[in-house]
Amino acid sequence: MSRILNHRMRASLKKPSWTPIDKRAVAFSIYTGRSLILHKSLAPTHIPRRKYGMLVARAVRGMLKIRYLLLGGAVGGGMTLNKKYAEWKDGLPDMGWLNEILPDNDQWDKFTTTLISAKDKIGDQLQIGVPLTLSVTSDPRLREAGLARASELREWLSQRYEDAVAAAAVNNTTSSMEPAPKIVNNLQSRPPPPSAAGRTPAEESAAYEKRIHSLQEEVLSLQARYQRELQRLEQENRELRQQNMLLRQGRQPPTKKMKRSLIDMYSSVLDELAGWEAGEAGRLPRVVVVGDQSAGKTSVLEMIAQARIFPRGAGEMCTRAPVKVTLSEGPYHVAQFRDSSREFDLNKESDLADLRKEVEMRMRNSVRGGRTVSTEVIAMSVRGPGLPRMVLVDLPGVISTQTVDMAADTREAIKQMTKQYMDNPNAIILCIQDGSVDAERSNVTDLVASCDPQGKRTIFVLTKVDLAEENLANPNRIRRILEGKLFPMKALGYYAVVTGRSRKDDSIQSIREYEERFFRSSKLFKEGLVAAAQVTTRNLAMGVADCFWRMVRDSVEQQADAFKAMRFNLETEWKNTFPRQRELDRDELFERARAELLDQSAELSAVPAAAWEQRLHGALWASTAERVFSGIYLPSAAQAHDDVDKFNTSVDIKLREWAESELARQSIEAGREALREEFDELLARSADTDAVYEPVKKAAVEEALARHQWEERAQDVLRVLQVNALQDRCVRSRAEWDAAVALMDTALRERLTAVEADLKALTGPGFRDRWLRWQYTSEEQARRAEVRTELEKLGSNRPALSYDEVVAVRDNLRRRGVEVDNEYIRETWRPVYLRNFLQRAQARARDCKKSFYLYSQQNGQEKECCEVVMFWRVQAALRTTANALRQQIANREAARLDRDLREVLDEMSADPELKKKLLSGRRVDLAEELKRVRQVQEKLEEFIEALNKEK
């Protein structure tokens, strides 16, 4: 192989006519084994000069191909993309209306990472000739348009390539070192801007890239807005489909909360501040309408509201309470009370009449109890086209003389109420003066001057100017009034109005037309005494509204700051005083107490039957013990005087009379007492309950028990059971016998203890108490002790003393220097005899405890223990009664008591004053203040935000 190459190189060196290019071509051909010119195997043939030119042309064409491909792909593709994007953008619909709906572009800065990745992706696609629209949109129509544009771009690039090849073939005789011709961008449809004339290629390239980058960002922003709008429309479509399904199922879709107007928001803040007693806090602006009685205050307010909304009084006081009217714009002329959902159509006379009746009824209800005027505010709103936005408070007219049918403090009450409203430093005082009467008869101007001496928030209104012009001989007096030179008060503005012609049936429109005609033809205008801006209620409403909103904007921020500071102070006090307790206001505390009480009431049904019967038996014996002992046992024993048959007969009679007359009623009272005791124990067992709930629970339980009435038929059932139980004299078991003995012994012991205490109180302390406890006897007690000693000598086994015995005792006491009468002796004898009788009865009860066997052997004919049998009969009746009461409670009475308890709690929940009385203390008051301050602050901040947006 090396020999062949050497031979060929020596042969080539023998041809000196070859050029250096030919030599390089031959060397290339020898090295590769291919002919660079003929594409054949190398042969030692002669190469003409023409073929050298073709070789150069082909090399140049290859170089131009790469250059054209790069420059044409970058420059031409970018400009074509710019042109196609402009055409596509012009073809899009106008989406400018979305700017008011969609958020600003600044809100999408958080998606920077997503946008950068999208930009990078678009840059990659630009490098390979793919249009931008294919990477930034998911719309099928835009995707198809992008594919078409990409196909056109590829065809253009191919055409440019062929043109470059043809140009290279034409210039094949040019030297290879000659620079290639400059490619002109024939895609540019307009010349470059003049500012780019002096730029370098690098600056132009940077500007072009910046322009492309801005276009990319604009397309991305537009696509993002387009996607958001699509999502919103899809969400609305889903909501509409859901509402359609609800309507098909017969259900109403949930209604959305309507956006409140600015004045309604402000009015709600004033409602929250009603009755506020927090110093300067809560003094927000409002228009206070004041004036003498019958001066036309209500008529002015109606002219501003454009409706006859207040009742008319024939010579008597009509406005008896403050009326807060919130005026606002709206599509329909309607009125509505704050605590009612009914809307009164002010264009219908029937609704107007109903509205006036409702206002009159509310005023009369507010002045119950003999009062003439009330401070209770009647709040209503009036909306309609063209109404000014403001809040007015119409107050009762100031009077100079009160009639006999008025309360004694009416005049002073009206004056204090008016002064209280005007003392608000942010209140606008609308002072109404009757122009048809003498100015010297005015009562309100001095009051207004004392509250606002500088007149910085007072607007003076002269009413009934038509009557004033007719009655006054000198119209210059009206001019002096409207210039502020007649009354001793200052004002921001002075207005003259005509609010009617003394016809209560005139419509607002007719009065307004009459007012305008009057002022056009009045001498006040013709002679230039009054300016045009000072007349008509239309100008008055505009002036008052402007002053109102100006004062609102000047003071609302200050009031919000005051409430913010107040809230901080209250929260700090709560954290320091009650650090581990929640901030529960009065309503929340009441609801918690209510829930706990109802849960405890439900536990009544879970009390075991044995516990119920034990409690009921104890309550029954406590209510009947006195009757059994003093009304049956002792009288029977006294009458029998150791005669057993007589004792049994008397006991039978008295027990039957007791059962038929009052035992059933006493049993019902005992059942009620058992319910009370069980409730008290349930409340006491709640260890984790809050002590603040206890007054509510106790009051509710007491009221429910007082209302609870046992069923009437229950007494008849109990009466039958008790009569049957008392007729039985046969003790059936030793346990029952022992229980009766224990009951008798307990009753005797309790009675004996009480008798000894009474006897000790009569005769004084004994020897032991006098010496060991240093107790002394009085003179009366010493006399009683002498009588007792003398009576004990006689023996105390008989219930009453005979006359001879009494005389003997008295004579014996007289010999010892003690003077007493017969009645004094008998009074002392009763406790002495009773003490002796009870001691002997206790001894008999102890003896009878062992006599059950003898009693059973005689089949109940044993007469020695007849007292035990009597107590057994009473105990059996009480046991039967307890069982019946327990069944009645479980089946009926517990549920009825729970229902009564719920009714009581509902009534207490609707009584704020009662809740305030039961739930009191600094903890509750502080939580209430915090709740109100937070509510007012939130509403104030909401109103301020809306106010700033309106600016």
PDB file of N, CA, C and O in Angstrom, residues 632-680:
ATOM      1  N   ILE A 632    -103.990  12.460 115.815  1.00  0.00           N
ATOM      2  CA  ILE A 632    -104.559  11.108 115.899  1.00  0.00           C
ATOM      3  C   ILE A 632    -104.098  10.396 117.164  1.00  0.00           C
ATOM      4  O   ILE A 632    -104.920   9.957 117.985  1.00  0.00           O
ATOM      5  N   TYR A 633    -102.793  10.267 117.357  1.00  0.00           N
ATOM      6  CA  TYR A 633    -102.273   9.441 118.448  1.00  0.00           C
ATOM      7  C   TYR A 633    -102.557  10.053 119.815  1.00  0.00           C
ATOM      8  O   TYR A 633    -103.166   9.409 120.690  1.00  0.00           O
ATOM      9  N   LEU A 634    -102.119  11.276 120.045  1.00  0.00           N
ATOM     10  CA  LEU A 634    -102.292  11.880 121.356  1.00  0.00           C
ATOM     11  C   LEU A 634    -103.766  12.072 121.729  1.00  0.00           C
ATOM     12  O   LEU A 634    -104.175  11.746 122.868  1.00  0.00           O
ATOM     13  N   PRO A 635    -104.623  12.603 120.842  1.00  0.00           N
ATOM     14  CA  PRO A 635    -106.039  12.707 121.227  1.00  0.00           C
ATOM     15  C   PRO A 635    -106.687  11.353 121.519  1.00  0.00           C
ATOM     16  O   PRO A 635    -107.496  11.226 122.469  1.00  0.00           O
ATOM     17  N   SER A 636    -106.360  10.354 120.740  1.00  0.00           N
ATOM     18  CA  SER A 636    -106.941   9.031 120.981  1.00  0.00           C
ATOM     19  C   SER A 636    -106.473   8.471 122.311  1.00  0.00           C
ATOM     20  O   SER A 636    -107.262   7.882 123.080  1.00  0.00           O
ATOM     21  N   ALA A 637    -105.170   8.631 122.601  1.00  0.00           N
ATOM     22  CA  ALA A 637    -104.652   8.131 123.881  1.00  0.00           C
ATOM     23  C   ALA A 637    -105.236   8.903 125.056  1.00  0.00           C
ATOM     24  O   ALA A 637    -105.553   8.334 126.116  1.00  0.00           O
ATOM     25  N   ALA A 638    -105.459  10.209 124.890  1.00  0.00           N
ATOM     26  CA  ALA A 638    -106.029  11.007 125.972  1.00  0.00           C
ATOM     27  C   ALA A 638    -107.481  10.642 126.219  1.00  0.00           C
ATOM     28  O   ALA A 638    -107.936  10.586 127.374  1.00  0.00           O
ATOM     29  N   GLN A 639    -108.209  10.391 125.135  1.00  0.00           N
ATOM     30  CA  GLN A 639    -109.613  10.029 125.291  1.00  0.00           C
ATOM     31  C   GLN A 639    -109.764   8.621 125.862  1.00  0.00           C
ATOM     32  O   GLN A 639    -110.651   8.347 126.669  1.00  0.00           O
ATOM     33  N   ALA A 640    -108.913   7.692 125.433  1.00  0.00           N
ATOM     34  CA  ALA A 640    -109.042   6.300 125.889  1.00  0.00           C
ATOM     35  C   ALA A 640    -108.620   6.147 127.350  1.00  0.00           C
ATOM     36  O   ALA A 640    -109.265   5.435 128.125  1.00  0.00           O
ATOM     37  N   HIS A 641    -107.556   6.806 127.769  1.00  0.00           N
ATOM     38  CA  HIS A 641    -107.041   6.728 129.137  1.00  0.00           C
ATOM     39  C   HIS A 641    -106.890   5.265 129.550  1.00  0.00           C
ATOM     40  O   HIS A 641    -107.596   4.760 130.443  1.00  0.00           O
ATOM     41  N   ASP A 642    -106.014   4.585 128.826  1.00  0.00           N
ATOM     42  CA  ASP A 642    -105.662   3.184 129.061  1.00  0.00           C
ATOM     43  C   ASP A 642    -106.775   2.216 128.674  1.00  0.00           C
ATOM     44  O   ASP A 642    -106.689   1.014 129.005  1.00  0.00           O
ATOM     45  N   ASP A 643    -107.818   2.672 127.967  1.00  0.00           N
ATOM     46  CA  ASP A 643    -108.861   1.789 127.451  1.00  0.00           C
ATOM     47  C   ASP A 643    -108.493   1.442 126.010  1.00  0.00           C
ATOM     48  O   ASP A 643    -108.583   2.280 125.114  1.00  0.00           O
ATOM     49  N   VAL A 644    -108.104   0.162 125.782  1.00  0.00           N
ATOM     50  CA  VAL A 644    -107.585  -0.240 124.474  1.00  0.00           C
ATOM     51  C   VAL A 644    -108.672  -0.203 123.423  1.00  0.00           C
ATOM     52  O   VAL A 644    -108.463   0.295 122.294  1.00  0.00           O
ATOM     53  N   ASP A 645    -109.844  -0.686 123.713  1.00  0.00           N
ATOM     54  CA  ASP A 645    -110.927  -0.685 122.722  1.00  0.00           C
ATOM     55  C   ASP A 645    -111.313   0.735 122.319  1.00  0.00           C
ATOM     56  O   ASP A 645    -111.550   1.031 121.141  1.00  0.00           O
ATOM     57  N   LYS A 646    -111.402   1.572 123.324  1.00  0.00           N
ATOM     58  CA  LYS A 646    -111.724   2.974 123.019  1.00  0.00           C
ATOM     59  C   LYS A 646    -110.633   3.630 122.188  1.00  0.00           C
ATOM     60  O   LYS A 646    -110.896   4.414 121.283  1.00  0.00           O
ATOM     61  N   PHE A 647    -109.382   3.257 122.492  1.00  0.00           N
ATOM     62  CA  PHE A 647    -108.259   3.810 121.707  1.00  0.00           C
ATOM     63  C   PHE A 647    -108.330   3.362 120.248  1.00  0.00           C
ATOM     64  O   PHE A 647    -108.162   4.167 119.321  1.00  0.00           O
ATOM     65  N   ASN A 648    -108.590   2.067 120.066  1.00  0.00           N
ATOM     66  CA  ASN A 648    -108.650   1.555 118.684  1.00  0.00           C
ATOM     67  C   ASN A 648    -109.810   2.164 117.913  1.00  0.00           C
ATOM     68  O   ASN A 648    -109.686   2.484 116.717  1.00  0.00           O
ATOM     69  N   THR A 649    -110.935   2.331 118.572  1.00  0.00           N
ATOM     70  CA  THR A 649    -112.081   2.929 117.888  1.00  0.00           C
ATOM     71  C   THR A 649    -111.788   4.376 117.479  1.00  0.00           C
ATOM     72  O   THR A 649    -112.088   4.807 116.364  1.00  0.00           O
ATOM     73  N   SER A 650    -111.209   5.114 118.400  1.00  0.00           N
ATOM     74  CA  SER A 650    -110.876   6.504 118.080  1.00  0.00           C
ATOM     75  C   SER A 650    -109.839   6.583 116.947  1.00  0.00           C
ATOM     76  O   SER A 650    -109.938   7.437 116.054  1.00  0.00           O
ATOM     77  N   VAL A 651    -108.855   5.682 116.976  1.00  0.00           N
ATOM     78  CA  VAL A 651    -107.830   5.678 115.922  1.00  0.00           C
ATOM     79  C   VAL A 651    -108.463   5.364 114.563  1.00  0.00           C
ATOM     80  O   VAL A 651    -108.133   5.998 113.534  1.00  0.00           O
ATOM     81  N   ASP A 652    -109.382   4.393 114.531  1.00  0.00           N
ATOM     82  CA  ASP A 652    -110.036   4.038 113.260  1.00  0.00           C
ATOM     83  C   ASP A 652    -110.784   5.231 112.682  1.00  0.00           C
ATOM     84  O   ASP A 652    -110.712   5.515 111.470  1.00  0.00           O
ATOM     85  N   ILE A 653    -111.502   5.921 113.515  1.00  0.00           N
ATOM     86  CA  ILE A 653    -112.280   7.061 113.029  1.00  0.00           C
ATOM     87  C   ILE A 653    -111.381   8.173 112.511  1.00  0.00           C
ATOM     88  O   ILE A 653    -111.589   8.734 111.425  1.00  0.00           O
ATOM     89  N   LYS A 654    -110.393   8.480 113.301  1.00  0.00           N
ATOM     90  CA  LYS A 654    -109.515   9.597 112.909  1.00  0.00           C
ATOM     91  C   LYS A 654    -108.680   9.258 111.678  1.00  0.00           C
ATOM     92  O   LYS A 654    -108.425  10.138 110.833  1.00  0.00           O
ATOM     93  N   LEU A 655    -108.209   8.010 111.551  1.00  0.00           N
ATOM     94  CA  LEU A 655    -107.438   7.640 110.362  1.00  0.00           C
ATOM     95  C   LEU A 655    -108.296   7.713 109.103  1.00  0.00           C
ATOM     96  O   LEU A 655    -107.828   8.174 108.046  1.00  0.00           O
ATOM     97  N   ARG A 656    -109.539   7.271 109.187  1.00  0.00           N
ATOM     98  CA  ARG A 656    -110.399   7.323 108.008  1.00  0.00           C
ATOM     99  C   ARG A 656    -110.714   8.764 107.622  1.00  0.00           C
ATOM    100  O   ARG A 656    -110.704   9.120 106.428  1.00  0.00           O
ATOM    101  N   GLU A 657    -111.027   9.576 108.625  1.00  0.00           N
ATOM    102  CA  GLU A 657    -111.279  10.991 108.318  1.00  0.00           C
ATOM    103  C   GLU A 657    -110.046  11.643 107.680  1.00  0.00           C
ATOM    104  O   GLU A 657    -110.158  12.429 106.735  1.00  0.00           O
ATOM    105  N   TRP A 658    -108.889  11.318 108.208  1.00  0.00           N
ATOM    106  CA  TRP A 658    -107.646  11.883 107.648  1.00  0.00           C
ATOM    107  C   TRP A 658    -107.411  11.421 106.216  1.00  0.00           C
ATOM    108  O   TRP A 658    -107.056  12.226 105.345  1.00  0.00           O
ATOM    109  N   ALA A 659    -107.639  10.145 105.954  1.00  0.00           N
ATOM    110  CA  ALA A 659    -107.427   9.618 104.603  1.00  0.00           C
ATOM    111  C   ALA A 659    -108.403  10.198 103.608  1.00  0.00           C
ATOM    112  O   ALA A 659    -108.056  10.467 102.445  1.00  0.00           O
ATOM    113  N   GLU A 660    -109.628  10.423 104.012  1.00  0.00           N
ATOM    114  CA  GLU A 660    -110.626  10.930 103.075  1.00  0.00           C
ATOM    115  C   GLU A 660    -110.540  12.439 102.880  1.00  0.00           C
ATOM    116  O   GLU A 660    -111.022  12.942 101.868  1.00  0.00           O
ATOM    117  N   SER A 661    -109.944  13.136 103.809  1.00  0.00           N
ATOM    118  CA  SER A 661    -109.961  14.599 103.717  1.00  0.00           C
ATOM    119  C   SER A 661    -108.642  15.181 103.193  1.00  0.00           C
ATOM    120  O   SER A 661    -108.631  15.908 102.191  1.00  0.00           O
ATOM    121  N   GLU A 662    -107.525  14.902 103.795  1.00  0.00           N
ATOM    122  CA  GLU A 662    -106.306  15.633 103.475  1.00  0.00           C
ATOM    123  C   GLU A 662    -105.066  14.783 103.242  1.00  0.00           C
ATOM    124  O   GLU A 662    -104.024  15.319 102.855  1.00  0.00           O
ATOM    125  N   LEU A 663    -105.122  13.486 103.444  1.00  0.00           N
ATOM    126  CA  LEU A 663    -103.914  12.676 103.263  1.00  0.00           C
ATOM    127  C   LEU A 663    -103.448  12.683 101.808  1.00  0.00           C
ATOM    128  O   LEU A 663    -102.227  12.777 101.554  1.00  0.00           O
ATOM    129  N   ALA A 664    -104.345  12.598 100.864  1.00  0.00           N
ATOM    130  CA  ALA A 664    -103.948  12.590  99.447  1.00  0.00           C
ATOM    131  C   ALA A 664    -103.276  13.915  99.072  1.00  0.00           C
ATOM    132  O   ALA A 664    -102.263  13.944  98.367  1.00  0.00           O
ATOM    133  N   ARG A 665    -103.865  15.014  99.552  1.00  0.00           N
ATOM    134  CA  ARG A 665    -103.251  16.313  99.244  1.00  0.00           C
ATOM    135  C   ARG A 665    -101.876  16.441  99.880  1.00  0.00           C
ATOM    136  O   ARG A 665    -100.927  16.935  99.254  1.00  0.00           O
ATOM    137  N   GLN A 666    -101.732  15.997 101.126  1.00  0.00           N
ATOM    138  CA  GLN A 666    -100.430  16.030 101.769  1.00  0.00           C
ATOM    139  C   GLN A 666     -99.419  15.145 101.038  1.00  0.00           C
ATOM    140  O   GLN A 666     -98.233  15.471 100.962  1.00  0.00           O
ATOM    141  N   SER A 667     -99.913  14.046 100.485  1.00  0.00           N
ATOM    142  CA  SER A 667     -99.021  13.154  99.744  1.00  0.00           C
ATOM    143  C   SER A 667     -98.514  13.834  98.474  1.00  0.00           C
ATOM    144  O   SER A 667     -97.338  13.692  98.107  1.00  0.00           O
ATOM    145  N   ILE A 668     -99.388  14.563  97.800  1.00  0.00           N
ATOM    146  CA  ILE A 668     -98.951  15.289  96.596  1.00  0.00           C
ATOM    147  C   ILE A 668     -97.912  16.336  96.954  1.00  0.00           C
ATOM    148  O   ILE A 668     -96.897  16.506  96.266  1.00  0.00           O
ATOM    149  N   GLU A 669     -98.125  17.051  98.060  1.00  0.00           N
ATOM    150  CA  GLU A 669     -97.135  18.027  98.495  1.00  0.00           C
ATOM    151  C   GLU A 669     -95.813  17.357  98.839  1.00  0.00           C
ATOM    152  O   GLU A 669     -94.725  17.893  98.554  1.00  0.00           O
ATOM    153  N   ALA A 670     -95.894  16.190  99.438  1.00  0.00           N
ATOM    154  CA  ALA A 670     -94.673  15.457  99.738  1.00  0.00           C
ATOM    155  C   ALA A 670     -93.960  15.024  98.461  1.00  0.00           C
ATOM    156  O   ALA A 670     -92.714  15.037  98.389  1.00  0.00           O
ATOM    157  N   GLY A 671     -94.725  14.610  97.447  1.00  0.00           N
ATOM    158  CA  GLY A 671     -94.114  14.258  96.164  1.00  0.00           C
ATOM    159  C   GLY A 671     -93.421  15.448  95.524  1.00  0.00           C
ATOM    160  O   GLY A 671     -92.311  15.321  94.978  1.00  0.00           O
ATOM    161  N   ARG A 672     -94.028  16.599  95.579  1.00  0.00           N
ATOM    162  CA  ARG A 672     -93.393  17.812  95.049  1.00  0.00           C
ATOM    163  C   ARG A 672     -92.114  18.139  95.822  1.00  0.00           C
ATOM    164  O   ARG A 672     -91.104  18.537  95.234  1.00  0.00           O
ATOM    165  N   GLU A 673     -92.160  17.953  97.153  1.00  0.00           N
ATOM    166  CA  GLU A 673     -90.974  18.209  97.952  1.00  0.00           C
ATOM    167  C   GLU A 673     -89.867  17.207  97.631  1.00  0.00           C
ATOM    168  O   GLU A 673     -88.677  17.560  97.607  1.00  0.00           O
ATOM    169  N   ALA A 674     -90.252  15.962  97.353  1.00  0.00           N
ATOM    170  CA  ALA A 674     -89.257  14.967  96.973  1.00  0.00           C
ATOM    171  C   ALA A 674     -88.605  15.329  95.640  1.00  0.00           C
ATOM    172  O   ALA A 674     -87.388  15.158  95.464  1.00  0.00           O
ATOM    173  N   LEU A 675     -89.407  15.812  94.705  1.00  0.00           N
ATOM    174  CA  LEU A 675     -88.841  16.271  93.443  1.00  0.00           C
ATOM    175  C   LEU A 675     -87.862  17.417  93.661  1.00  0.00           C
ATOM    176  O   LEU A 675     -86.790  17.479  93.051  1.00  0.00           O
ATOM    177  N   ARG A 676     -88.216  18.323  94.535  1.00  0.00           N
ATOM    178  CA  ARG A 676     -87.332  19.444  94.825  1.00  0.00           C
ATOM    179  C   ARG A 676     -86.014  18.955  95.445  1.00  0.00           C
ATOM    180  O   ARG A 676     -84.920  19.408  95.053  1.00  0.00           O
ATOM    181  N   GLU A 677     -86.114  18.057  96.404  1.00  0.00           N
ATOM    182  CA  GLU A 677     -84.906  17.546  97.040  1.00  0.00           C
ATOM    183  C   GLU A 677     -84.017  16.802  96.043  1.00  0.00           C
ATOM    184  O   GLU A 677     -82.787  16.915  96.082  1.00  0.00           O
ATOM    185  N   GLU A 678     -84.647  16.022  95.152  1.00  0.00           N
ATOM    186  CA  GLU A 678     -83.857  15.289  94.165  1.00  0.00           C
ATOM    187  C   GLU A 678     -83.166  16.247  93.202  1.00  0.00           C
ATOM    188  O   GLU A 678     -82.005  16.041  92.824  1.00  0.00           O
ATOM    189  N   PHE A 679     -83.866  17.294  92.810  1.00  0.00           N
ATOM    190  CA  PHE A 679     -83.253  18.306  91.954  1.00  0.00           C
ATOM    191  C   PHE A 679     -82.076  18.973  92.665  1.00  0.00           C
ATOM    192  O   PHE A 679     -81.007  19.191  92.073  1.00  0.00           O
ATOM    193  N   ASP A 680     -82.257  19.292  93.953  1.00  0.00           N
ATOM    194  CA  ASP A 680     -81.174  19.926  94.702  1.00  0.00           C
ATOM    195  C   ASP A 680     -79.955  19.009  94.792  1.00  0.00           C
ATOM    196  O   ASP A 680     -78.807  19.468  94.681  1.00  0.00           O
TER     197      ASP A 680
END
